[in-house]
Amino acid sequence: METGTRQNTEHIDVSYVAHLARLHLADSEIQVFQKQLDHILQHVHMLTHLDVDHVEPTAHAMPVENAYREDDIRPCLSHDEVMDNAPNGRGGLFIVPKIIE
Amino acid sequence: MKYKVSIGLETHVQLKTRSKIWCGCPNRFGQPANTDICPVCLGYPGALPSLNREAVRLTVVTGLMLGSTINRRSKFDRKSYFYPDMPKNYQISQYDEPFCTGGHLNINVNGGSKRVEITRIHLEEDVGKSIHFEQSSGVDFNRAGTPLMEIVSEPELESPDEAFAYLTALKQVLLYGDISEGNLEEGNIRCDINCSLRPMDSDVLGSKIEIKNMNTFRGVHRSLVYEIKRQIGILDNGGVIQQETRRWDDDSGLTSIMRTKEHAHDYRYFPEPDLMPIVLTSEEIDAMRSAIPELPADRRNRFAVEYGLPEYDAGILTSDRDLADFYEAAAKISGNYKAVSNWIMTDMLHYLSEEGIGIDKIKITPEALAELVDLVVQNTINMPAAKKIFRILLESGGKPTAIMEDKGLAQISDSDSIDVFVEEALSSHPSSVADYRSGKKAALQFLVGQVMRLSKGKANPRAAMESLKRRLDSGDPGN
C-alpha cells in the first residue's frame, strides 16, 4: 500500500488540487476559489476552540454500521445497454485514447 | 561490496465470492468483454456500492489464519486514481482502518524455516482490464469490482528464493482456507514487489524500487534476480539508486522504468462516504476463528507425529488440502498409514501429473484405497495384481474386491495349487535347477519368475519361493 500525503487542512492549495483532479482553471478562477475555500476553512477552524477530546472522529452523520449485502447474484445490464452511451466501442470493448503508463 | 537485500511483497488476492464486492454482478473469469457489469461496476453517477458480507468474512478469516489482530472497527476510504480502467476515478480501498493488522507467515527455504511478519491485510476493489492497441486502448470492466484482498508483508525477505517461498506458502494458506481460487493464469494472485539494497554494515534501508503487477511466482523470482544484480551494478560503480517504479518484461527478462518519485501519485485518501464503518464483535470473530481449517504447517507436523510419516512424505501430502484430506480419510479407514502414503506418493501422484489433473478429478475413493491396502496386507492379492487394480481404480473407480474377482486377480496362496506351478517350472528348466545347486542362487529368482508366469501372475511370490527352495535344497527336483 502506498500512502498518499495528507495536506494540512489550514490551507488548501487550489492550483495543486486542481492539477490532481485534472481540472484546468484560469488564474482568475483559482483566485476566486482560493478565497472561497479559505473562508470555509476559517469557519471550520472554529472547531479547534471546542473541547473534542472525548468525541470520536466520524465520517458519517448517520449512526449506522455494518450495512452488508448477502453474497447473491443479481442480473447485470445487457451488453448492448452497457455500450449504448460509449462514444467508441469495438470488439465488445470500450475504446479510449491510448493509455500510456 | 556486500549488500543486504530487503524485499517486501504486496500481494493482491481475488476472493472466492459468488458476486462482486459492491454489487450483485457475478464474480467470474472468462466471460465475453463487458457482459458481467452494471451501473455500480461502471461508476455511473448515483450508483451506490453495497458491501458483500462474504468478502469481509474471507478477509477476516485470512487474518485469523495468519495470526493478525482483527480490528474491531474498520472503514473504507477513497483513493484518487485517474486511469481508464477505473471509471469512478477513485478506487475504494482501506487506508488507516484496515480489517487486519500484523500477523506472520512461516516459510520454508533452503531446508530451513523463517517467520515473515505481515504488516496488514485490507480489502479493496479490483479494476477493469485494459488492452493496448496501436492507436488506442480498449477496456473490459468485467473484472471491475472483484473483491481484492491486499496482504502487505514487512520488507523481511532477503532473496528471490525467500520471495518465492513466501508466495508459495501464502497460496497454500489461501487454498486451505478456501479464500481464493488461487489460479495464477486467471490473475487470482498478483503482486507488487518492493526491493532495496544497503551495505551489509548499514541499518538504514536503501532507496526502494517497486516492480508492479507481477502475475507469476516464477516472474517474481526472475525479476528479483535481475533487479538485485542491476542495483549491485549501480552501487558498485558509486552510483545512487533512485526511488522509482519499474515494470518487468517476462520475454526480455528485464525491468524498465515506469515512473520516478517526482511523479508519484498523491492519492488523497479520504473516508468513503457511501459505505458505513464495519464493527465486528468478539462473538463474530470467535465464530470465524472456530471455522478456520488447520494450517498447512500444523497439518504437516501432525501427519509426521500422528501417522509416523517421514517429514518429506508429510510435506508432500499436506501441500494440497484435498490431497491431505484424501490421505487422512484413507489412512483412518485402513490403519496402515505408511502403505496408504506409499500408494499416494508414488502411483497416484504420478498418475495425476501424467494426466495433468487435480485430486478433485480423481475417480478412486479413500475407501477403495484402504480396501486395496487391506487386500495386499491379507495376502489376498500380490503387488503386481494390486498395481493393476490401482490403475483401474484411478481410471474408472470402483471397488477393489469386485475388480479383483472380475479380472481374476486373486492371489493363489494354497500350497497344493502353487506346487503344481512349481513342479512345472522345475521340470521345464533343469539347467536352472543345476545352476542353483552349483551355487548360483540367482537362479532361484528366475524360477520364481517362471512360477509367476505359469500362474498368470496370481501366485503368491513368497509361497512360490518357499516351495521352490524346499524342493531345491532337499534335492528333490520334483521330476
PDB file of N, CA, C and O in Angstrom, chain B residues 29-65:
ATOM      1  N   PHE B  29     -14.441 -15.473 -14.140  1.00  0.00           N
ATOM      2  CA  PHE B  29     -13.416 -15.184 -15.140  1.00  0.00           C
ATOM      3  C   PHE B  29     -13.851 -15.741 -16.488  1.00  0.00           C
ATOM      4  O   PHE B  29     -14.622 -16.690 -16.561  1.00  0.00           O
ATOM      5  N   GLY B  30     -13.369 -15.121 -17.566  1.00  0.00           N
ATOM      6  CA  GLY B  30     -13.501 -15.727 -18.885  1.00  0.00           C
ATOM      7  C   GLY B  30     -14.801 -15.476 -19.615  1.00  0.00           C
ATOM      8  O   GLY B  30     -15.127 -16.179 -20.575  1.00  0.00           O
ATOM      9  N   GLN B  31     -15.570 -14.467 -19.190  1.00  0.00           N
ATOM     10  CA  GLN B  31     -16.809 -14.135 -19.908  1.00  0.00           C
ATOM     11  C   GLN B  31     -16.496 -13.173 -21.058  1.00  0.00           C
ATOM     12  O   GLN B  31     -15.467 -12.490 -21.050  1.00  0.00           O
ATOM     13  N   PRO B  32     -17.393 -13.065 -22.048  1.00  0.00           N
ATOM     14  CA  PRO B  32     -17.180 -12.070 -23.106  1.00  0.00           C
ATOM     15  C   PRO B  32     -17.061 -10.666 -22.495  1.00  0.00           C
ATOM     16  O   PRO B  32     -17.697 -10.381 -21.479  1.00  0.00           O
ATOM     17  N   ALA B  33     -16.243  -9.819 -23.095  1.00  0.00           N
ATOM     18  CA  ALA B  33     -15.946  -8.496 -22.527  1.00  0.00           C
ATOM     19  C   ALA B  33     -17.215  -7.702 -22.231  1.00  0.00           C
ATOM     20  O   ALA B  33     -18.170  -7.711 -23.026  1.00  0.00           O
ATOM     21  N   ASN B  34     -17.207  -7.034 -21.098  1.00  0.00           N
ATOM     22  CA  ASN B  34     -18.282  -6.121 -20.694  1.00  0.00           C
ATOM     23  C   ASN B  34     -19.667  -6.750 -20.707  1.00  0.00           C
ATOM     24  O   ASN B  34     -20.626  -6.154 -21.198  1.00  0.00           O
ATOM     25  N   THR B  35     -19.765  -7.950 -20.155  1.00  0.00           N
ATOM     26  CA  THR B  35     -21.083  -8.583 -20.034  1.00  0.00           C
ATOM     27  C   THR B  35     -21.468  -8.792 -18.568  1.00  0.00           C
ATOM     28  O   THR B  35     -22.647  -8.916 -18.266  1.00  0.00           O
ATOM     29  N   ASP B  36     -20.488  -8.824 -17.645  1.00  0.00           N
ATOM     30  CA  ASP B  36     -20.791  -9.022 -16.224  1.00  0.00           C
ATOM     31  C   ASP B  36     -20.711  -7.688 -15.487  1.00  0.00           C
ATOM     32  O   ASP B  36     -20.013  -7.568 -14.475  1.00  0.00           O
ATOM     33  N   ILE B  37     -21.400  -6.691 -16.000  1.00  0.00           N
ATOM     34  CA  ILE B  37     -21.268  -5.366 -15.380  1.00  0.00           C
ATOM     35  C   ILE B  37     -22.617  -4.662 -15.255  1.00  0.00           C
ATOM     36  O   ILE B  37     -23.594  -5.026 -15.904  1.00  0.00           O
ATOM     37  N   CYS B  38     -22.631  -3.651 -14.390  1.00  0.00           N
ATOM     38  CA  CYS B  38     -23.856  -2.914 -14.094  1.00  0.00           C
ATOM     39  C   CYS B  38     -23.484  -1.461 -13.784  1.00  0.00           C
ATOM     40  O   CYS B  38     -22.303  -1.109 -13.806  1.00  0.00           O
ATOM     41  N   PRO B  39     -24.437  -0.608 -13.472  1.00  0.00           N
ATOM     42  CA  PRO B  39     -24.103   0.797 -13.188  1.00  0.00           C
ATOM     43  C   PRO B  39     -23.074   0.973 -12.065  1.00  0.00           C
ATOM     44  O   PRO B  39     -22.285   1.914 -12.094  1.00  0.00           O
ATOM     45  N   VAL B  40     -23.058   0.053 -11.080  1.00  0.00           N
ATOM     46  CA  VAL B  40     -22.084   0.181  -9.987  1.00  0.00           C
ATOM     47  C   VAL B  40     -20.671  -0.092 -10.509  1.00  0.00           C
ATOM     48  O   VAL B  40     -19.736   0.668 -10.245  1.00  0.00           O
ATOM     49  N   CYS B  41     -20.515  -1.172 -11.295  1.00  0.00           N
ATOM     50  CA  CYS B  41     -19.191  -1.505 -11.862  1.00  0.00           C
ATOM     51  C   CYS B  41     -18.691  -0.372 -12.757  1.00  0.00           C
ATOM     52  O   CYS B  41     -17.495  -0.144 -12.880  1.00  0.00           O
ATOM     53  N   LEU B  42     -19.632   0.306 -13.413  1.00  0.00           N
ATOM     54  CA  LEU B  42     -19.259   1.336 -14.376  1.00  0.00           C
ATOM     55  C   LEU B  42     -19.159   2.721 -13.749  1.00  0.00           C
ATOM     56  O   LEU B  42     -18.843   3.689 -14.432  1.00  0.00           O
ATOM     57  N   GLY B  43     -19.441   2.811 -12.460  1.00  0.00           N
ATOM     58  CA  GLY B  43     -19.309   4.090 -11.774  1.00  0.00           C
ATOM     59  C   GLY B  43     -20.272   5.145 -12.290  1.00  0.00           C
ATOM     60  O   GLY B  43     -19.929   6.321 -12.368  1.00  0.00           O
ATOM     61  N   TYR B  44     -21.478   4.732 -12.651  1.00  0.00           N
ATOM     62  CA  TYR B  44     -22.454   5.714 -13.109  1.00  0.00           C
ATOM     63  C   TYR B  44     -22.791   6.667 -11.969  1.00  0.00           C
ATOM     64  O   TYR B  44     -22.839   6.250 -10.806  1.00  0.00           O
ATOM     65  N   PRO B  45     -23.066   7.933 -12.300  1.00  0.00           N
ATOM     66  CA  PRO B  45     -23.435   8.883 -11.245  1.00  0.00           C
ATOM     67  C   PRO B  45     -24.654   8.364 -10.484  1.00  0.00           C
ATOM     68  O   PRO B  45     -25.618   7.890 -11.091  1.00  0.00           O
ATOM     69  N   GLY B  46     -24.589   8.406  -9.187  1.00  0.00           N
ATOM     70  CA  GLY B  46     -25.717   7.984  -8.367  1.00  0.00           C
ATOM     71  C   GLY B  46     -25.714   6.519  -8.004  1.00  0.00           C
ATOM     72  O   GLY B  46     -26.459   6.107  -7.113  1.00  0.00           O
ATOM     73  N   ALA B  47     -24.916   5.720  -8.683  1.00  0.00           N
ATOM     74  CA  ALA B  47     -24.864   4.288  -8.333  1.00  0.00           C
ATOM     75  C   ALA B  47     -24.108   4.123  -7.018  1.00  0.00           C
ATOM     76  O   ALA B  47     -23.051   4.717  -6.826  1.00  0.00           O
ATOM     77  N   LEU B  48     -24.655   3.353  -6.107  1.00  0.00           N
ATOM     78  CA  LEU B  48     -24.045   3.232  -4.784  1.00  0.00           C
ATOM     79  C   LEU B  48     -23.527   1.819  -4.514  1.00  0.00           C
ATOM     80  O   LEU B  48     -24.162   0.833  -4.884  1.00  0.00           O
ATOM     81  N   PRO B  49     -22.382   1.728  -3.853  1.00  0.00           N
ATOM     82  CA  PRO B  49     -21.836   0.414  -3.508  1.00  0.00           C
ATOM     83  C   PRO B  49     -22.560  -0.186  -2.308  1.00  0.00           C
ATOM     84  O   PRO B  49     -23.031   0.547  -1.441  1.00  0.00           O
ATOM     85  N   SER B  50     -22.658  -1.510  -2.274  1.00  0.00           N
ATOM     86  CA  SER B  50     -23.262  -2.200  -1.149  1.00  0.00           C
ATOM     87  C   SER B  50     -22.351  -3.373  -0.798  1.00  0.00           C
ATOM     88  O   SER B  50     -22.101  -4.251  -1.628  1.00  0.00           O
ATOM     89  N   LEU B  51     -21.821  -3.373   0.406  1.00  0.00           N
ATOM     90  CA  LEU B  51     -20.727  -4.273   0.775  1.00  0.00           C
ATOM     91  C   LEU B  51     -21.147  -5.741   0.888  1.00  0.00           C
ATOM     92  O   LEU B  51     -22.081  -6.077   1.610  1.00  0.00           O
ATOM     93  N   ASN B  52     -20.413  -6.601   0.193  1.00  0.00           N
ATOM     94  CA  ASN B  52     -20.632  -8.051   0.206  1.00  0.00           C
ATOM     95  C   ASN B  52     -20.102  -8.635   1.527  1.00  0.00           C
ATOM     96  O   ASN B  52     -18.910  -8.593   1.812  1.00  0.00           O
ATOM     97  N   ARG B  53     -20.987  -9.199   2.324  1.00  0.00           N
ATOM     98  CA  ARG B  53     -20.613  -9.733   3.642  1.00  0.00           C
ATOM     99  C   ARG B  53     -19.533 -10.819   3.530  1.00  0.00           C
ATOM    100  O   ARG B  53     -18.619 -10.894   4.358  1.00  0.00           O
ATOM    101  N   GLU B  54     -19.657 -11.657   2.493  1.00  0.00           N
ATOM    102  CA  GLU B  54     -18.723 -12.773   2.339  1.00  0.00           C
ATOM    103  C   GLU B  54     -17.284 -12.279   2.102  1.00  0.00           C
ATOM    104  O   GLU B  54     -16.325 -12.912   2.555  1.00  0.00           O
ATOM    105  N   ALA B  55     -17.146 -11.155   1.399  1.00  0.00           N
ATOM    106  CA  ALA B  55     -15.793 -10.615   1.148  1.00  0.00           C
ATOM    107  C   ALA B  55     -15.138 -10.211   2.464  1.00  0.00           C
ATOM    108  O   ALA B  55     -13.933 -10.409   2.663  1.00  0.00           O
ATOM    109  N   VAL B  56     -15.932  -9.672   3.366  1.00  0.00           N
ATOM    110  CA  VAL B  56     -15.405  -9.288   4.683  1.00  0.00           C
ATOM    111  C   VAL B  56     -15.001 -10.547   5.455  1.00  0.00           C
ATOM    112  O   VAL B  56     -13.923 -10.623   6.043  1.00  0.00           O
ATOM    113  N   ARG B  57     -15.874 -11.553   5.420  1.00  0.00           N
ATOM    114  CA  ARG B  57     -15.589 -12.785   6.150  1.00  0.00           C
ATOM    115  C   ARG B  57     -14.279 -13.427   5.665  1.00  0.00           C
ATOM    116  O   ARG B  57     -13.424 -13.814   6.471  1.00  0.00           O
ATOM    117  N   LEU B  58     -14.107 -13.505   4.345  1.00  0.00           N
ATOM    118  CA  LEU B  58     -12.900 -14.138   3.800  1.00  0.00           C
ATOM    119  C   LEU B  58     -11.645 -13.364   4.199  1.00  0.00           C
ATOM    120  O   LEU B  58     -10.592 -13.953   4.466  1.00  0.00           O
ATOM    121  N   THR B  59     -11.748 -12.040   4.248  1.00  0.00           N
ATOM    122  CA  THR B  59     -10.595 -11.223   4.642  1.00  0.00           C
ATOM    123  C   THR B  59     -10.246 -11.465   6.114  1.00  0.00           C
ATOM    124  O   THR B  59      -9.075 -11.649   6.468  1.00  0.00           O
ATOM    125  N   VAL B  60     -11.276 -11.504   6.947  1.00  0.00           N
ATOM    126  CA  VAL B  60     -11.033 -11.727   8.374  1.00  0.00           C
ATOM    127  C   VAL B  60     -10.484 -13.144   8.614  1.00  0.00           C
ATOM    128  O   VAL B  60      -9.551 -13.335   9.401  1.00  0.00           O
ATOM    129  N   VAL B  61     -11.034 -14.123   7.914  1.00  0.00           N
ATOM    130  CA  VAL B  61     -10.545 -15.499   8.072  1.00  0.00           C
ATOM    131  C   VAL B  61      -9.067 -15.591   7.674  1.00  0.00           C
ATOM    132  O   VAL B  61      -8.261 -16.243   8.344  1.00  0.00           O
ATOM    133  N   THR B  62      -8.706 -14.889   6.596  1.00  0.00           N
ATOM    134  CA  THR B  62      -7.292 -14.880   6.187  1.00  0.00           C
ATOM    135  C   THR B  62      -6.437 -14.304   7.310  1.00  0.00           C
ATOM    136  O   THR B  62      -5.383 -14.853   7.661  1.00  0.00           O
ATOM    137  N   GLY B  63      -6.912 -13.196   7.893  1.00  0.00           N
ATOM    138  CA  GLY B  63      -6.189 -12.586   9.007  1.00  0.00           C
ATOM    139  C   GLY B  63      -6.034 -13.550  10.167  1.00  0.00           C
ATOM    140  O   GLY B  63      -4.958 -13.653  10.770  1.00  0.00           O
ATOM    141  N   LEU B  64      -7.082 -14.286  10.465  1.00  0.00           N
ATOM    142  CA  LEU B  64      -7.019 -15.241  11.577  1.00  0.00           C
ATOM    143  C   LEU B  64      -6.014 -16.351  11.272  1.00  0.00           C
ATOM    144  O   LEU B  64      -5.261 -16.784  12.139  1.00  0.00           O
ATOM    145  N   MET B  65      -5.995 -16.805  10.022  1.00  0.00           N
ATOM    146  CA  MET B  65      -5.057 -17.879   9.660  1.00  0.00           C
ATOM    147  C   MET B  65      -3.605 -17.395   9.732  1.00  0.00           C
ATOM    148  O   MET B  65      -2.694 -18.185   9.938  1.00  0.00           O
TER     149      MET B  65
END
